[in-house]
Amino acid sequence: MSFSVGIPRALLYYYYFPAWQAFFQTLGAEIVLSDETTKHILDQGVRAAVEETCLPVKLFLGHVANLCEKNVDFIFIPRVVSVERKKYLCPKFLGLPEIVRHCLPNLPEILTPEINWGQREGKTLAELKKLAARFCHEPGSFHRALQAALTAQKLYEAKLRQGLTPQEVLHNEKAPLPAGNIRVAVLGHAYNLNDSFLSLNLLKKLRALGAEVITAEMLPAQAIAKGVKSLVKESFWTFGHQLLGVGNYLLRENKIAGLVLVASFGCGPDSLICELIERFYKRQRNVPVLLLTLDEHTGEAGIITRLEAFVDMLYWRKAR
C-alpha cells in the first residue's frame, strides 16, 4: 500500500520529526514536508486563525494549508498531552487537531493519535499500534516502526548535544566553526528559534556578530535537573520547565556573558516563564538580558539593531 503522510514544518516538528519520519517510513509511507516558511505561508495561517491565536499556531495553520496544496493522503497532527511524568504540553498542543479542523476547509484525513507518555503509556502504545495497523499488516511491523522511531530520536538528540541546532541537524548542515569569545544563551521554544523566517535567522546573526550561541537543546537533562533544584516550585509545562532549568543552570554555573529571551506574541506561558527568568537574573547576578517578542509584523532591521547593540555592550563589559 503506497500512501503519503504530510508533516507540517512547524511546532513539534523541531522536536520529534526524526522519530515521526522513521516511524512512518518503516510502515511504507512517503513523507511529505510543507515548504520552508515564507510570508505567504504565514499570511495563510493568519487569515485562517481566530484573533486570539498565538503566533506559532497561526504559522502551523499556514503549513497545514501548504500541505493541502500538495495533495497528501494524510496529515499527521498528534494530540500530544505529555512526554514525561507530572509535566504537560501547552493546551494548544492538546487541541491542535480541533483547531486545524475548525480553521481550515477541505482537509485530507488527519492522523491524531493521543501521545500521553506521562500518564497513559499503555494507551499511547495502543494508539500507535492501531495507527500502524492501518498501513501495514505484517507481523512485528509496529515494533519495528517504534524501534526505528526511538533510535532516530536518540541519534537526533545526541547531535543536538554536540552543539548543533535543530535546524542544522534537520537540514544536514555542518557544525559551525567556533565563534567569538563571548558566550550568549538564547532561550526560547525550538519552533521559534529554528524557523529562519519567524526568527529572522536570529542564531546565525548572533554567530556572525562573534558570539558563541548556546540553546536549551544543547544541554543534557542533568543540567536542567540541576537548574530546577533551587526553584520553590517547578513549572508543570514541559517546555517552560526546560527553559527555567537551563536559564537557572547557566546563571548559577556562571556559563554566559549575556542572555537573549525569545517569546512569541500571544503565548501565555512565554510571558510568565520569560518574566521569571528575567527576575532570577536581576536578583542573583548582573547578567544582561535582552527580551525579543516575535509577531507577524516583526521587522529584520529592528532585530539586527537590538542584537548589534546587545553584543557591543557585552564586549564593552568584558573589556572593562
GROMACS .gro file of C-alpha atoms in nm, residues 37-226:
model
  190
   37THR     CA    1   0.820   2.920   0.596
   38THR     CA    2   0.752   3.217   0.372
   39LYS     CA    3   0.543   3.530   0.413
   40HIS     CA    4   0.272   3.364   0.204
   41ILE     CA    5   0.256   3.063   0.437
   42LEU     CA    6   0.242   3.285   0.746
   43ASP     CA    7  -0.025   3.505   0.587
   44GLN     CA    8  -0.234   3.195   0.509
   45GLY     CA    9  -0.220   3.095   0.874
   46VAL     CA   10  -0.300   3.444   0.999
   47ARG     CA   11  -0.608   3.462   0.775
   48ALA     CA   12  -0.730   3.119   0.887
   49ALA     CA   13  -0.678   3.170   1.262
   50VAL     CA   14  -0.907   3.338   1.511
   51GLU     CA   15  -0.781   3.664   1.655
   52GLU     CA   16  -0.650   3.537   1.991
   53THR     CA   17  -0.438   3.259   1.840
   54CYS     CA   18  -0.068   3.270   1.927
   55LEU     CA   19   0.188   3.321   1.652
   56PRO     CA   20   0.326   2.961   1.638
   57VAL     CA   21  -0.024   2.815   1.590
   58LYS     CA   22  -0.100   3.072   1.318
   59LEU     CA   23   0.215   2.958   1.142
   60PHE     CA   24   0.120   2.592   1.192
   61LEU     CA   25  -0.213   2.656   1.019
   62GLY     CA   26  -0.025   2.809   0.727
   63HIS     CA   27   0.191   2.498   0.696
   64VAL     CA   28  -0.113   2.269   0.704
   65ALA     CA   29  -0.269   2.479   0.426
   66ASN     CA   30   0.054   2.440   0.230
   67LEU     CA   31   0.035   2.061   0.268
   68CYS     CA   32  -0.322   2.061   0.140
   69GLU     CA   33  -0.191   2.209  -0.184
   70LYS     CA   34   0.044   1.910  -0.218
   71ASN     CA   35  -0.248   1.662  -0.225
   72VAL     CA   36  -0.115   1.436   0.050
   73ASP     CA   37  -0.324   1.137   0.160
   74PHE     CA   38  -0.294   1.214   0.532
   75ILE     CA   39  -0.165   1.489   0.758
   76PHE     CA   40  -0.005   1.387   1.086
   77ILE     CA   41  -0.116   1.606   1.377
   78PRO     CA   42  -0.083   1.409   1.701
   79ARG     CA   43  -0.259   1.519   2.017
   80VAL     CA   44   0.045   1.548   2.244
   81VAL     CA   45  -0.062   1.570   2.609
   82SER     CA   46   0.263   1.481   2.786
   83VAL     CA   47   0.607   1.343   2.714
   84GLU     CA   48   0.717   1.299   3.078
   85ARG     CA   49   0.564   1.236   3.419
   86LYS     CA   50   0.389   1.523   3.601
   87LYS     CA   51   0.453   1.765   3.314
   88TYR     CA   52   0.226   1.869   3.029
   89LEU     CA   53   0.243   2.048   2.700
   90CYS     CA   54   0.062   2.375   2.640
   91PRO     CA   55  -0.316   2.343   2.575
   92LYS     CA   56  -0.261   2.444   2.213
   93PHE     CA   57  -0.095   2.107   2.153
   94LEU     CA   58  -0.380   1.921   2.320
   95GLY     CA   59  -0.637   2.091   2.099
   96LEU     CA   60  -0.432   2.124   1.782
   97PRO     CA   61  -0.631   1.873   1.571
   98GLU     CA   62  -0.958   2.053   1.653
   99ILE     CA   63  -0.805   2.395   1.586
  100VAL     CA   64  -0.696   2.279   1.241
  101ARG     CA   65  -1.030   2.118   1.158
  102HIS     CA   66  -1.227   2.427   1.257
  103CYS     CA   67  -0.999   2.680   1.086
  104LEU     CA   68  -0.921   2.512   0.753
  105PRO     CA   69  -1.167   2.363   0.500
  106ASN     CA   70  -1.125   2.067   0.263
  107LEU     CA   71  -0.863   1.882   0.464
  108PRO     CA   72  -0.736   1.531   0.390
  109GLU     CA   73  -0.772   1.280   0.672
  110ILE     CA   74  -0.585   1.391   0.984
  111LEU     CA   75  -0.399   1.127   1.185
  112THR     CA   76  -0.440   1.220   1.551
  113PRO     CA   77  -0.306   0.958   1.792
  114GLU     CA   78  -0.302   1.074   2.153
  115ILE     CA   79   0.050   1.087   2.295
  116ASN     CA   80   0.042   1.081   2.673
  117TRP     CA   81   0.363   0.917   2.793
  118GLY     CA   82   0.341   1.079   3.136
  119GLN     CA   83   0.015   0.918   3.247
  120ARG     CA   84  -0.102   0.663   2.994
  121GLU     CA   85   0.197   0.492   2.839
  122GLY     CA   86  -0.003   0.176   2.770
  123LYS     CA   87  -0.279   0.369   2.597
  124THR     CA   88  -0.025   0.566   2.395
  125LEU     CA   89   0.137   0.245   2.272
  126ALA     CA   90  -0.208   0.107   2.186
  127GLU     CA   91  -0.289   0.422   1.988
  128LEU     CA   92   0.035   0.399   1.792
  129LYS     CA   93  -0.015   0.027   1.731
  130LYS     CA   94  -0.366   0.095   1.599
  131LEU     CA   95  -0.225   0.365   1.373
  132ALA     CA   96   0.046   0.133   1.240
  133ALA     CA   97  -0.209  -0.144   1.174
  134ARG     CA   98  -0.392   0.082   0.930
  135PHE     CA   99  -0.098   0.086   0.694
  136CYS     CA  100   0.097  -0.235   0.747
  137HIS     CA  101  -0.033  -0.578   0.848
  138GLU     CA  102   0.298  -0.763   0.853
  139PRO     CA  103   0.376  -0.934   1.186
  140GLY     CA  104   0.603  -0.721   1.402
  141SER     CA  105   0.566  -0.413   1.183
  142PHE     CA  106   0.458  -0.191   1.472
  143HIS     CA  107   0.751  -0.290   1.692
  144ARG     CA  108   0.995  -0.233   1.406
  145ALA     CA  109   0.845   0.109   1.340
  146LEU     CA  110   0.853   0.201   1.709
  147GLN     CA  111   1.213   0.089   1.749
  148ALA     CA  112   1.315   0.282   1.438
  149ALA     CA  113   1.147   0.593   1.579
  150LEU     CA  114   1.318   0.563   1.918
  151THR     CA  115   1.658   0.505   1.758
  152ALA     CA  116   1.620   0.803   1.524
  153GLN     CA  117   1.512   1.029   1.809
  154LYS     CA  118   1.805   0.922   2.026
  155LEU     CA  119   2.050   0.994   1.744
  156TYR     CA  120   1.888   1.333   1.680
  157GLU     CA  121   1.916   1.438   2.044
  158ALA     CA  122   2.278   1.322   2.058
  159LYS     CA  123   2.362   1.554   1.766
  160LEU     CA  124   2.192   1.843   1.944
  161ARG     CA  125   2.412   1.781   2.249
  162GLN     CA  126   2.715   1.826   2.025
  163GLY     CA  127   2.627   2.194   1.979
  164LEU     CA  128   2.410   2.180   1.668
  165THR     CA  129   2.069   2.344   1.650
  166PRO     CA  130   1.757   2.152   1.538
  167GLN     CA  131   1.761   2.346   1.213
  168GLU     CA  132   2.122   2.245   1.143
  169VAL     CA  133   2.056   1.878   1.217
  170LEU     CA  134   1.733   1.860   1.018
  171HIS     CA  135   1.894   2.036   0.721
  172ASN     CA  136   2.214   1.827   0.742
  173GLU     CA  137   2.423   2.140   0.787
  174LYS     CA  138   2.780   2.121   0.912
  175ALA     CA  139   2.868   2.212   1.268
  176PRO     CA  140   2.953   2.583   1.294
  177LEU     CA  141   3.314   2.681   1.348
  178PRO     CA  142   3.396   2.809   1.698
  179ALA     CA  143   3.277   3.167   1.717
  180GLY     CA  144   3.395   3.462   1.924
  181ASN     CA  145   3.499   3.478   2.285
  182ILE     CA  146   3.165   3.568   2.440
  183ARG     CA  147   2.900   3.308   2.516
  184VAL     CA  148   2.537   3.406   2.473
  185ALA     CA  149   2.246   3.184   2.571
  186VAL     CA  150   1.937   3.208   2.353
  187LEU     CA  151   1.635   3.066   2.530
  188GLY     CA  152   1.304   3.012   2.357
  189HIS     CA  153   1.096   2.737   2.203
  190ALA     CA  154   1.275   2.543   1.930
  191TYR     CA  155   0.990   2.614   1.688
  192ASN     CA  156   1.050   2.987   1.729
  193LEU     CA  157   1.430   2.988   1.724
  194ASN     CA  158   1.480   2.744   1.435
  195ASP     CA  159   1.230   2.874   1.184
  196SER     CA  160   1.451   3.100   0.972
  197PHE     CA  161   1.164   3.322   0.860
  198LEU     CA  162   0.998   3.356   1.200
  199SER     CA  163   1.321   3.421   1.394
  200LEU     CA  164   1.479   3.625   1.113
  201ASN     CA  165   1.783   3.392   1.134
  202LEU     CA  166   1.848   3.509   1.488
  203LEU     CA  167   2.101   3.239   1.579
  204LYS     CA  168   2.308   3.287   1.263
  205LYS     CA  169   2.305   3.664   1.313
  206LEU     CA  170   2.441   3.627   1.666
  207ARG     CA  171   2.719   3.398   1.544
  208ALA     CA  172   2.803   3.646   1.268
  209LEU     CA  173   2.843   3.911   1.539
  210GLY     CA  174   3.104   3.694   1.710
  211ALA     CA  175   2.901   3.519   1.978
  212GLU     CA  176   2.916   3.154   2.076
  213VAL     CA  177   2.549   3.054   2.097
  214ILE     CA  178   2.401   2.813   2.350
  215THR     CA  179   2.040   2.691   2.332
  216ALA     CA  180   1.841   2.469   2.566
  217GLU     CA  181   1.858   2.170   2.330
  218MET     CA  182   2.238   2.166   2.353
  219LEU     CA  183   2.241   2.089   2.726
  220PRO     CA  184   2.184   1.745   2.883
  221ALA     CA  185   1.887   1.660   3.103
  222GLN     CA  186   2.119   1.665   3.406
  223ALA     CA  187   2.179   2.038   3.357
  224ILE     CA  188   1.805   2.106   3.355
  225ALA     CA  189   1.757   1.895   3.668
  226LYS     CA  190   2.038   2.082   3.842
   0.00000   0.00000   0.00000
